[in-house]
Tab-separated table of C-alpha atoms in Angstrom:
chain	number	residue	atom	x	y	z
A	26	MET	CA	-5.783	-1.340	15.529
A	27	LEU	CA	-2.969	0.767	15.480
A	28	LEU	CA	-2.919	4.107	13.379
A	29	ILE	CA	0.598	4.358	11.754
A	30	SER	CA	1.786	7.424	10.197
A	31	CYS	CA	3.409	6.518	6.951
A	32	PRO	CA	6.065	9.345	6.012
A	33	ASN	CA	4.811	9.446	2.447
A	34	CYS	CA	0.926	8.666	3.133
A	35	GLY	CA	-0.056	9.921	6.495
A	36	SER	CA	-2.096	8.001	8.887
A	37	ARG	CA	-3.448	4.557	7.906
A	38	ASP	CA	-4.332	1.428	9.260
A	39	GLU	CA	-2.076	-1.207	10.694
A	40	THR	CA	-3.485	-3.595	8.377
A	41	GLU	CA	-1.849	-1.909	5.398
A	42	PHE	CA	1.467	-2.262	6.741
A	43	HIS	CA	4.104	-5.202	7.122
A	44	TYR	CA	6.257	-5.455	10.048
A	45	GLY	CA	9.612	-5.888	9.667
A	46	GLY	CA	11.052	-6.867	12.802
A	47	GLN	CA	13.755	-4.781	14.992
A	48	ALA	CA	15.800	-2.005	13.303
A	49	HIS	CA	19.284	-1.194	13.363
A	50	VAL	CA	20.561	-4.729	13.257
A	51	PRO	CA	23.726	-4.303	11.196
A	52	TYR	CA	24.737	-6.938	8.849
A	53	PRO	CA	28.357	-8.415	10.049
A	54	GLU	CA	31.207	-6.993	8.467
A	55	ASN	CA	32.999	-10.398	7.900
A	56	PRO	CA	30.332	-13.166	7.697
A	57	ASN	CA	32.806	-15.447	7.119
A	58	GLU	CA	34.577	-14.958	10.401
A	59	LEU	CA	31.796	-15.391	12.437
A	60	ASP	CA	31.362	-18.953	14.611
A	61	ASP	CA	27.738	-20.718	14.181
A	62	ARG	CA	26.677	-19.207	17.567
A	63	GLN	CA	27.752	-15.715	16.211
A	64	TRP	CA	26.015	-16.310	12.935
A	65	ALA	CA	22.882	-17.751	14.656
A	66	GLU	CA	22.545	-14.688	17.123
A	67	PHE	CA	22.660	-12.397	14.210
A	68	LEU	CA	20.246	-14.057	12.013
A	69	PHE	CA	17.631	-15.198	14.998
A	70	TYR	CA	18.134	-13.459	18.156
A	71	ARG	CA	16.572	-9.954	18.728
A	72	ASP	CA	15.738	-8.113	21.673
A	73	ASN	CA	12.419	-8.513	23.537
A	74	THR	CA	12.320	-4.889	24.902
A	75	LYS	CA	9.944	-3.729	27.308
A	76	GLY	CA	9.361	0.003	26.334
A	77	ALA	CA	10.406	1.769	23.508
A	78	PHE	CA	11.744	-0.377	20.679
A	79	ALA	CA	12.954	0.888	17.174
A	80	GLU	CA	11.390	-1.649	14.432
A	81	ARG	CA	11.099	-1.635	10.959
A	82	TRP	CA	7.752	-1.229	9.152
A	83	LEU	CA	6.740	-1.511	4.976
A	84	HIS	CA	3.780	0.054	4.029
A	85	SER	CA	2.881	-2.856	1.715
A	86	THR	CA	-0.545	-1.614	0.405
A	87	GLY	CA	0.359	2.060	0.114
A	88	CYS	CA	3.813	3.671	-1.105
A	89	ARG	CA	5.664	0.085	-0.451
A	90	GLN	CA	8.321	2.327	1.194
A	91	TRP	CA	10.116	0.985	4.412
A	92	PHE	CA	10.633	3.304	7.373
A	93	ASN	CA	11.772	2.821	10.830
A	94	MET	CA	9.204	3.585	14.110
A	95	LEU	CA	9.881	3.921	17.597
A	96	ARG	CA	6.994	2.004	19.455
A	97	ASP	CA	6.452	1.341	23.006
A	98	THR	CA	5.776	-2.273	23.451
A	99	VAL	CA	3.640	-1.666	26.232
A	100	THR	CA	1.385	1.271	25.671
A	101	TYR	CA	1.811	0.773	21.966
A	102	GLU	CA	2.441	4.535	21.934
A	103	ILE	CA	4.321	5.448	18.583
A	104	GLN	CA	6.937	7.924	19.741
A	105	ALA	CA	8.669	8.774	16.295
A	106	VAL	CA	8.845	7.422	12.413
A	107	TYR	CA	11.967	8.301	11.004
A	108	PRO	CA	13.457	7.212	7.340
A	109	MET	CA	15.555	3.840	6.903
A	110	GLY	CA	19.171	4.534	7.738
A	111	ALA	CA	18.737	7.343	10.046
A	112	ALA	CA	20.010	6.988	13.467
A	113	ARG	CA	17.208	6.268	16.117
A	114	PRO	CA	15.895	9.460	17.847
A	115	ASP	CA	16.311	9.350	21.103
A	116	LYS	CA	13.157	10.721	22.482
A	117	ALA	CA	12.500	11.863	25.999
A	118	ALA	CA	15.440	9.617	26.560
A	119	PRO	CA	16.984	10.519	30.106
A	120	ALA	CA	20.043	8.650	31.341
A	121	PRO	CA	19.314	5.086	30.729
A	122	GLU	CA	18.663	3.861	34.049
A	123	SER	CA	21.145	0.524	33.885
A	124	GLY	CA	18.530	-0.880	31.507
A	125	THR	CA	17.711	-4.064	32.714
A	126	ALA	CA	16.149	-3.260	35.890
A	127	SER	CA	12.612	-2.576	33.916
A	128	THR	CA	12.623	-5.592	32.135
A	129	ALA	CA	13.585	-8.039	34.645
A	130	PRO	CA	10.462	-9.065	36.521
A	131	ASP	CA	9.044	-10.085	33.229
A	132	SER	CA	11.906	-11.435	31.433
A	133	THR	CA	12.240	-14.457	33.928
A	134	THR	CA	9.278	-15.939	32.761
A	135	THR	CA	10.441	-16.571	29.107
A	136	GLY	CA	13.776	-17.398	30.973
A	137	THR	CA	15.656	-20.007	29.652
A	138	ALA	CA	16.645	-19.649	25.838
A	139	ALA	CA	18.944	-16.532	25.734
A	140	PRO	CA	18.956	-14.642	29.231
A	141	ASP	CA	22.282	-13.034	28.678
A	142	ILE	CA	21.645	-11.771	25.233
A	143	SER	CA	18.306	-9.973	25.797
A	144	GLY	CA	19.560	-8.745	29.061
A	145	THR	CA	22.843	-6.952	27.672
A	146	SER	CA	21.540	-5.597	24.385
A	147	THR	CA	18.256	-3.848	25.711
A	148	ALA	CA	20.189	-1.937	27.658
A	149	PRO	CA	21.123	1.355	26.059
A	150	ALA	CA	17.475	1.105	24.308
A	151	THR	CA	15.467	1.455	27.167
A	152	PRO	CA	14.695	4.981	27.938
A	153	ALA	CA	12.201	5.284	31.351
A	154	ALA	CA	9.917	2.893	29.909
A	155	GLY	CA	8.494	2.533	33.678
A	156	THR	CA	7.478	5.934	33.437
A	157	ILE	CA	5.030	6.190	30.640
A	158	ALA	CA	4.248	2.320	30.663
A	159	PRO	CA	0.948	2.525	32.866
A	160	GLU	CA	-0.897	4.972	30.774
A	161	GLY	CA	-3.780	2.484	29.205
A	162	ALA	CA	-2.457	-0.375	27.304
A	163	THR	CA	-5.268	0.252	24.931
A	164	LYS	CA	-6.054	0.838	20.984
B	24	MET	CA	-10.340	-24.361	-28.345
B	25	ALA	CA	-9.618	-21.067	-30.454
B	26	ASN	CA	-8.427	-21.780	-33.843
B	27	THR	CA	-5.259	-20.066	-32.927
B	28	ALA	CA	-3.846	-20.207	-36.504
B	29	ALA	CA	-6.362	-18.230	-37.946
B	30	LEU	CA	-5.656	-15.284	-35.206
B	31	ASN	CA	-3.704	-12.612	-36.798
B	32	GLY	CA	-1.520	-11.020	-34.302
B	33	ILE	CA	-2.308	-9.673	-31.032
B	34	ASN	CA	-5.267	-7.972	-32.514
B	35	GLY	CA	-6.792	-11.181	-33.405
B	36	LEU	CA	-7.085	-12.280	-29.791
B	37	ARG	CA	-9.241	-9.231	-28.974
B	38	ASP	CA	-12.506	-10.954	-29.988
B	39	ILE	CA	-12.194	-13.905	-27.470
B	40	ARG	CA	-10.755	-11.998	-24.434
B	41	ARG	CA	-12.410	-11.569	-21.447
B	42	SER	CA	-12.154	-8.978	-18.654
B	43	PRO	CA	-11.716	-9.820	-15.216
B	44	ALA	CA	-15.293	-9.224	-14.067
B	45	SER	CA	-17.116	-10.015	-17.526
B	46	HIS	CA	-18.868	-12.853	-15.773
B	47	LEU	CA	-20.429	-10.243	-13.389
B	48	THR	CA	-21.807	-8.087	-16.159
B	49	ALA	CA	-25.257	-8.953	-15.605
B	50	ALA	CA	-25.134	-8.923	-11.943
B	51	LEU	CA	-23.689	-5.285	-11.884
B	52	GLU	CA	-26.711	-4.431	-13.988
B	53	ALA	CA	-29.097	-5.866	-11.842
B	54	GLY	CA	-27.404	-4.436	-8.728
B	55	SER	CA	-27.081	-1.048	-9.788
B	56	ILE	CA	-29.813	1.352	-8.758
B	57	GLU	CA	-30.365	4.319	-11.062
B	58	GLY	CA	-29.682	7.645	-9.582
B	59	THR	CA	-28.553	6.281	-6.310
B	60	VAL	CA	-25.655	4.124	-7.061
B	61	VAL	CA	-24.121	2.498	-10.421
B	62	LEU	CA	-21.377	0.083	-10.525
B	63	GLN	CA	-20.245	-1.300	-13.832
B	64	GLU	CA	-16.530	-2.484	-15.129
B	65	GLY	CA	-14.543	-0.312	-17.590
B	66	PRO	CA	-12.391	-3.164	-18.911
B	67	PHE	CA	-9.204	-3.009	-20.740
B	68	GLN	CA	-8.015	0.384	-20.165
B	69	THR	CA	-4.137	1.017	-21.314
B	70	MET	CA	-2.129	0.766	-18.053
B	71	ALA	CA	1.806	1.389	-17.785
B	72	GLY	CA	3.745	1.007	-14.746
B	73	ILE	CA	6.255	3.812	-14.496
B	74	ARG	CA	9.409	3.290	-12.128
B	75	VAL	CA	11.878	6.685	-12.274
B	76	ASP	CA	13.083	9.364	-9.854
B	77	PRO	CA	10.770	12.319	-10.707
B	78	ARG	CA	13.649	14.831	-10.299
B	79	SER	CA	16.091	13.335	-12.372
B	80	GLU	CA	16.415	14.202	-16.358
B	81	GLU	CA	14.879	11.068	-17.350
B	82	GLY	CA	11.957	11.865	-14.884
B	83	ALA	CA	11.372	14.905	-16.488
B	84	ARG	CA	11.358	13.569	-19.868
B	85	VAL	CA	8.620	10.798	-18.931
B	86	ALA	CA	6.819	13.280	-16.921
B	87	ALA	CA	6.497	15.394	-20.361
B	88	VAL	CA	5.441	12.588	-22.332
B	89	ALA	CA	2.743	11.435	-19.369
B	90	GLY	CA	1.529	15.156	-19.059
B	91	GLY	CA	3.287	15.168	-15.555
B	92	LEU	CA	3.873	13.340	-12.780
B	93	PRO	CA	2.123	13.557	-9.500
B	94	ALA	CA	4.477	15.084	-6.696
B	95	ARG	CA	3.287	13.186	-3.519
B	96	CYS	CA	0.567	10.825	-2.238
B	97	GLY	CA	-3.177	11.570	-3.625
B	98	GLU	CA	-2.085	13.814	-6.683
B	99	VAL	CA	-3.076	12.511	-10.273
B	100	GLY	CA	-0.994	13.788	-12.807
B	101	GLY	CA	-1.268	13.468	-16.843
B	102	ALA	CA	-3.489	15.374	-19.442
B	103	ASP	CA	-5.824	14.672	-22.278
B	104	GLY	CA	-7.658	11.762	-20.919
B	105	VAL	CA	-4.338	10.122	-19.256
B	106	SER	CA	-4.330	9.823	-15.783
B	107	VAL	CA	-0.614	9.562	-13.857
B	108	LEU	CA	-1.499	8.223	-10.443
B	109	TRP	CA	1.067	8.476	-7.471
B	110	LEU	CA	1.734	4.509	-6.178
B	111	GLY	CA	5.071	5.464	-4.488
B	112	PRO	CA	7.869	8.333	-4.530
B	113	SER	CA	9.508	6.862	-7.505
B	114	GLU	CA	6.471	4.612	-8.794
B	115	PHE	CA	3.480	5.722	-10.845
B	116	LEU	CA	0.539	4.147	-12.932
B	117	VAL	CA	-0.300	5.467	-16.248
B	118	VAL	CA	-4.097	4.847	-16.991
B	119	ALA	CA	-5.348	5.681	-20.369
B	120	PRO	CA	-8.319	4.666	-22.813
B	121	GLU	CA	-7.799	1.493	-24.490
B	122	GLU	CA	-7.121	3.207	-27.979
B	123	ALA	CA	-4.084	4.726	-26.532
B	124	HIS	CA	-2.413	1.206	-26.824
B	125	ASP	CA	0.314	0.721	-29.106
B	126	SER	CA	-1.768	-2.364	-30.575
B	127	LEU	CA	-4.740	-0.084	-31.529
B	128	GLY	CA	-2.632	2.324	-33.100
B	129	GLY	CA	-1.728	4.717	-30.085
B	130	ASN	CA	1.698	5.165	-29.096
B	131	LEU	CA	1.647	5.628	-25.064
B	132	ILE	CA	3.908	2.876	-23.898
B	133	GLY	CA	6.169	2.997	-26.958
B	134	SER	CA	6.614	6.944	-26.198
B	135	LEU	CA	6.966	6.359	-22.156
B	136	THR	CA	9.704	4.058	-23.197
B	137	ALA	CA	11.656	6.091	-25.709
B	138	ALA	CA	11.374	8.996	-23.185
B	139	LEU	CA	13.162	6.696	-20.513
B	140	GLY	CA	15.404	5.533	-23.002
B	141	GLY	CA	18.438	3.561	-21.313
B	142	ALA	CA	18.149	5.651	-17.842
B	143	PRO	CA	17.728	3.718	-14.641
B	144	GLY	CA	14.069	2.856	-14.357
B	145	GLN	CA	11.617	0.977	-16.135
B	146	VAL	CA	8.562	1.165	-18.304
B	147	VAL	CA	5.916	-1.751	-18.158
B	148	ASP	CA	2.692	-2.372	-20.041
B	149	LEU	CA	0.474	-3.372	-17.340
B	150	SER	CA	-2.879	-3.071	-19.051
B	151	ALA	CA	-3.680	-6.680	-17.990
B	152	ASN	CA	-2.835	-6.224	-14.674
B	153	ARG	CA	-5.837	-4.503	-12.996
B	154	THR	CA	-9.414	-3.855	-14.020
B	155	THR	CA	-11.266	-1.080	-13.472
B	156	PHE	CA	-14.757	-0.547	-11.329
B	157	GLU	CA	-16.386	2.910	-12.238
B	158	LEU	CA	-18.686	3.392	-8.928
B	159	SER	CA	-21.125	6.587	-8.964
B	160	GLY	CA	-24.016	8.136	-7.511
B	161	ALA	CA	-25.409	10.027	-4.527
B	162	ARG	CA	-24.514	6.519	-2.402
B	163	ALA	CA	-21.202	6.112	-4.042
B	164	ARG	CA	-19.192	7.226	-1.171
B	165	ALA	CA	-21.562	5.547	1.420
B	166	VAL	CA	-20.625	2.398	-0.203
B	167	LEU	CA	-16.990	2.728	0.080
B	168	GLU	CA	-17.261	3.830	3.501
B	169	LYS	CA	-18.307	0.467	4.257
B	170	GLY	CA	-15.031	-1.151	3.716
B	171	CYS	CA	-12.609	1.686	3.641
B	172	SER	CA	-11.131	3.385	6.679
B	173	LEU	CA	-9.846	6.398	4.943
B	174	ASP	CA	-11.758	9.824	5.206
B	175	LEU	CA	-13.751	10.054	2.096
B	176	HIS	CA	-15.415	13.169	2.987
B	177	PRO	CA	-14.829	15.697	-0.146
B	178	ARG	CA	-12.823	18.279	2.318
B	179	SER	CA	-10.036	15.548	2.629
B	180	PHE	CA	-10.859	13.465	-0.604
B	181	PRO	CA	-11.583	15.718	-3.481
B	182	PRO	CA	-12.136	15.021	-6.895
B	183	GLY	CA	-9.014	14.485	-8.751
B	184	THR	CA	-7.387	12.269	-6.190
B	185	ALA	CA	-6.289	8.941	-5.905
B	186	LEU	CA	-5.176	6.845	-3.000
B	187	ASN	CA	-3.416	3.463	-2.538
B	188	THR	CA	-5.457	1.779	0.046
B	189	GLU	CA	-7.516	-0.767	1.022
B	190	VAL	CA	-11.198	-1.275	0.173
B	191	GLY	CA	-12.984	-4.353	1.504
B	192	ASN	CA	-9.711	-5.596	2.816
B	193	ILE	CA	-7.910	-5.874	-0.730
B	194	PRO	CA	-5.688	-3.427	-2.019
B	195	VAL	CA	-6.876	-1.046	-4.538
B	196	VAL	CA	-5.998	2.115	-6.130
B	197	LEU	CA	-9.288	4.486	-5.232
B	198	GLU	CA	-9.402	7.483	-7.536
B	199	LYS	CA	-11.966	10.050	-7.290
B	200	THR	CA	-12.847	11.249	-10.685
B	201	GLY	CA	-15.922	13.582	-9.852
B	202	GLU	CA	-17.995	14.834	-6.913
B	203	GLU	CA	-19.810	11.477	-6.879
B	204	SER	CA	-17.749	9.048	-8.847
B	205	PHE	CA	-14.835	6.938	-8.317
B	206	ARG	CA	-12.821	4.397	-9.951
B	207	LEU	CA	-11.274	1.496	-8.504
B	208	PHE	CA	-8.394	-0.203	-9.784
B	209	PRO	CA	-8.214	-3.695	-8.093
B	210	ARG	CA	-5.916	-6.233	-9.446
B	211	ALA	CA	-7.674	-8.766	-11.799
B	212	SER	CA	-7.512	-11.655	-9.399
B	213	PHE	CA	-9.061	-9.817	-7.050
B	214	ALA	CA	-12.084	-8.258	-9.597
B	215	ASP	CA	-14.479	-11.015	-8.764
B	216	PHE	CA	-14.275	-10.647	-4.825
B	217	LEU	CA	-14.542	-6.708	-5.075
B	218	GLY	CA	-17.236	-6.719	-7.392
B	219	ARG	CA	-19.559	-9.131	-5.348
B	220	TRP	CA	-18.235	-7.098	-2.193
B	221	LEU	CA	-19.554	-3.959	-3.685
B	222	LEU	CA	-22.742	-5.372	-4.892
B	223	ASP	CA	-23.397	-6.669	-1.565
B	224	ALA	CA	-22.628	-3.210	0.066
B	225	MET	CA	-24.739	-1.534	-2.737
B	226	ARG	CA	-27.693	-3.755	-1.927
B	227	GLU	CA	-29.349	-2.081	1.172
B	228	TYR	CA	-29.963	1.236	-1.257
B	229	ALA	CA	-32.301	-0.665	-3.448
B	230	SER	CA	-34.724	-0.579	-0.701
B	231	PRO	CA	-36.579	2.693	0.738
B	232	GLU	CA	-34.741	4.450	3.192
B	233	VAL	CA	-35.944	3.273	6.919
B	234	PRO	CA	-36.653	6.818	8.676
């Protein structure tokens, strides 16, 4: 069970929250000009980051407010909680080491569906995930 | 079928209405242990949901009628028997005795609506939305701790505090009204479940303590 710090209510159990998927996915400026593939990518294609991942959460049985959270998908460590609309805080983000290197070994296993998308878009969003990953993936 | 033709306005319905946990009345009485932990339903309280920005002018007007809006999570505002519970940064639940309802000669909801006026926000009569369980006694906290993961120790949950949380895996508003007394506000459809859950949690205290 994750213990999540709601910005309004403080630490609460994960069961009080609702997951809202990847954060910072902008609505297309001109949806009518997109072709089917671009529209499908906006709707359904999300990063599958190994390491720090920005995601939206809703405190559904508490204050019913949305917020963003930076969570490590390997260790489940919550690195930052910040309001909707705010820029992603670059916590402990050293030079993004050409991103895909750390995700490559695992992303090959899921392979065929959309290799180019998950590969390219995670690049800026991956701090040195490998360095903090091994510390107990518990909770 | 009730003879609806004979009913006189909304107050004509008062005699035939049932509270969400009324069918548990006997069970609650049988399951309560006087002096240890007592559970009863406090039905038909007047409740109003308010959505207003508390920092705005209309927020100040509503606060003046309600007796003060709570500023943050956990706080309880209100005065003169009216409690205003914090549900969100701009969302509040007003709980008042049944007599405060407009249909019984009170003016709580009417005056709140008037205070809000045409400003952005809402005042909604939610009296039928939730029911109230009153849990009290020396073991009340121990009963709640079986199904609530918050720290209910008085140092972090003093009397006069209310939190929106889960008890027995269902969402409730939990208010601490005294040193050993709590009020739980589950939605009406959860009242049966929560009532039986609390009775089950209370059952061990009916037996003598095993050293």
